[in-house]
C-alpha positions as a printed Julia matrix, in Angstrom:
75×3 Matrix{Float64}:
 247.55  209.71  366.25
 246.06  212.11  368.75
 242.94  213.84  367.42
 241.81  217.02  369.18
 238.98  219.48  368.76
 240.14  223.07  369.14
 238.65  226.53  368.66
 240.22  229.65  367.17
 242.9   230.96  369.51
 243.46  227.61  371.27
 247.03  226.31  371.47
 248.48  222.83  371.47
 251.88  222.29  373.04
 254.29  219.66  371.76
 257.08  219.08  374.23
 258.61  222.19  375.74
 259.58  223.94  372.51
 256.72  223.7   370.03
 253.32  225.4   370.11
 250.59  225.11  367.49
 247.93  227.84  367.52
 244.58  227.62  365.75
 244.49  230.98  363.97
 241.32  230.68  361.89
 238.69  228.14  360.94
 236.5   228.96  357.93
 234.77  227.08  355.1
 236.52  223.77  355.62
 239.97  225.34  355.99
 242.03  225.58  359.16
 244.82  228.12  359.43
 247.44  227.26  362.05
 250.49  229.01  363.41
 253.51  227.04  364.55
 256.14  228.3   366.96
 259.27  226.15  367.09
 263.02  226.54  367.55
 264.9   227.58  364.42
 266.57  224.16  364.26
 263.22  222.4   363.76
 262.22  221.99  360.11
 258.54  222.69  359.45
 257.5   221.56  355.98
 254.1   220.87  354.44
 253.85  217.18  353.57
 253.02  217.76  349.88
 256.08  219.99  349.49
 258.33  217.39  351.11
 256.91  214.63  348.87
 257.51  216.76  345.77
 261.04  217.57  346.91
 261.72  213.89  347.62
 260.45  212.88  344.16
 262.58  215.53  342.42
 265.58  214.56  344.54
 265.13  210.89  343.61
 264.96  211.74  339.89
 268.08  213.91  340.18
 269.91  211.1   341.99
 269.05  208.62  339.24
 270.09  211.11  336.54
 273.37  211.85  338.34
 274.09  208.13  338.8
 273.4   207.51  335.09
 275.54  210.47  334.06
 278.46  209.35  336.23
 278.27  205.73  335.05
 278.19  206.75  331.38
 281.28  208.94  331.9
 283.15  206.02  333.41
 282.38  203.59  330.58
 285.2   202.65  328.25
 284.91  204.18  324.8
 285.9   201.83  321.95
 288.68  203.17  319.71
């Protein structure tokens, strides 16, 4: 991990296509702006973790639902 100290208005370049700008620093919070091509997904980690957890639950529920539909029903 690269750790940098930056001031408001400073930019960090990642490759040729991504720029991160320090927009504001106040009271323990840093606001950043990210410029990237439209094909690059930019997602906050906590949102991605939540989405992954929900997706995993849905997958298990779908698998259970499909397997119960395929079970033989005694006559």
